[in-house]
Amino acid sequence: QSDVRSRPKIDPESIATFILTSGTTGEPKIAMLSHTNLLATLKGIIDRRQRTKIEAQPSSRHCSFLPMAHLYERLVLLNYFLHGDYT
């Protein structure tokens, strides 16, 4: 029986996700992003929300125009979920 409160130890430099580049300047490639990469970007999003005093309310909505395959869109949505905001 597992304890739902326990968390696995994650190496910050281990691969967290793969994204496909568009190949705009050449052949499409697979980019491997670490947990550190994702957390740095997420921290930037959170810092900007705090600096600009952007606070979502239960009546707030987020309109996604980037595809879910786009890393920034994934992290913006993760930021909303982490703060209990709505999408």
Short mmCIF file of C-alpha atoms in Angstrom, two decimals:
data_model
loop_
_atom_site.label_atom_id
_atom_site.label_comp_id
_atom_site.label_asym_id
_atom_site.label_seq_id
_atom_site.Cartn_x
_atom_site.Cartn_y
_atom_site.Cartn_z
CA GLN A 1 0.00 0.00 0.00
CA SER A 2 1.45 3.34 -1.01
CA ASP A 3 1.31 6.56 0.92
CA VAL A 4 -0.25 9.26 -1.29
CA ARG A 5 1.63 11.92 0.67
CA SER A 6 5.02 10.50 -0.27
CA ARG A 7 6.77 11.99 -3.28
CA PRO A 8 9.39 10.34 -5.41
CA LYS A 9 12.84 11.92 -5.47
CA ILE A 10 13.36 13.56 -8.84
CA ASP A 11 16.74 14.49 -10.24
CA PRO A 12 16.33 18.15 -11.32
CA GLU A 13 18.41 17.47 -14.42
CA SER A 14 16.42 14.42 -15.51
CA ILE A 15 14.17 14.74 -18.55
CA ALA A 16 10.70 16.00 -17.69
CA THR A 17 9.23 16.24 -21.17
CA PHE A 18 9.97 16.11 -24.87
CA ILE A 19 8.77 18.73 -27.31
CA LEU A 20 8.99 18.72 -31.08
CA THR A 21 10.46 21.76 -32.77
CA SER A 22 8.71 23.07 -35.86
CA GLY A 23 11.70 22.79 -38.15
CA THR A 24 11.37 26.43 -39.25
CA THR A 25 15.11 26.72 -39.95
CA GLY A 26 15.77 23.07 -40.78
CA GLU A 27 14.56 19.59 -39.99
CA PRO A 28 12.18 19.25 -37.01
CA LYS A 29 13.93 18.02 -33.89
CA ILE A 30 13.02 16.61 -30.51
CA ALA A 31 14.02 18.86 -27.62
CA MET A 32 14.50 17.25 -24.22
CA LEU A 33 13.65 19.54 -21.32
CA SER A 34 14.67 18.89 -17.74
CA HIS A 35 12.68 19.56 -14.59
CA THR A 36 15.02 22.51 -13.99
CA ASN A 37 14.08 23.96 -17.41
CA LEU A 38 10.37 23.68 -16.67
CA LEU A 39 10.66 25.12 -13.17
CA ALA A 40 12.69 28.10 -14.40
CA THR A 41 10.02 28.97 -16.97
CA LEU A 42 7.21 28.41 -14.47
CA LYS A 43 9.01 30.65 -11.97
CA GLY A 44 9.19 33.38 -14.63
CA ILE A 45 5.44 33.13 -15.23
CA ILE A 46 4.71 33.28 -11.50
CA ASP A 47 7.09 36.23 -10.99
CA ARG A 48 5.39 38.15 -13.80
CA ARG A 49 1.95 37.50 -12.34
CA GLN A 50 3.16 38.84 -9.00
CA ARG A 51 4.91 41.92 -10.47
CA THR A 52 1.91 42.90 -12.56
CA LYS A 53 -0.52 41.97 -9.79
CA ILE A 54 -2.44 39.64 -12.08
CA GLU A 55 -4.77 37.67 -9.88
CA ALA A 56 -7.35 35.35 -11.32
CA GLN A 57 -10.75 35.24 -9.69
CA PRO A 58 -13.33 32.44 -9.89
CA SER A 59 -14.98 34.49 -12.66
CA SER A 60 -11.66 34.80 -14.58
CA ARG A 61 -11.06 32.74 -17.69
CA HIS A 62 -7.96 31.85 -19.68
CA CYS A 63 -8.33 31.70 -23.45
CA SER A 64 -5.78 29.35 -24.98
CA PHE A 65 -4.63 30.22 -28.47
CA LEU A 66 -1.41 28.23 -28.48
CA PRO A 67 -1.61 24.48 -29.07
CA MET A 68 -1.10 22.20 -26.06
CA ALA A 69 2.04 20.93 -27.77
CA HIS A 70 3.53 24.40 -27.21
CA LEU A 71 5.59 24.41 -24.02
CA TYR A 72 4.59 27.92 -22.95
CA GLU A 73 0.90 27.03 -23.17
CA ARG A 74 1.43 23.91 -21.05
CA LEU A 75 3.22 25.93 -18.38
CA VAL A 76 0.66 28.75 -18.34
CA LEU A 77 -2.08 26.18 -17.75
CA LEU A 78 0.03 24.44 -15.08
CA ASN A 79 0.45 27.81 -13.37
CA TYR A 80 -3.32 28.29 -13.31
CA PHE A 81 -3.87 24.80 -11.93
CA LEU A 82 -1.21 25.25 -9.23
CA HIS A 83 -2.90 28.43 -8.05
CA GLY A 84 -6.39 26.96 -8.10
CA ASP A 85 -7.44 29.29 -10.90
CA TYR A 86 -9.89 28.48 -13.63
CA THR A 87 -9.26 27.96 -17.32
#
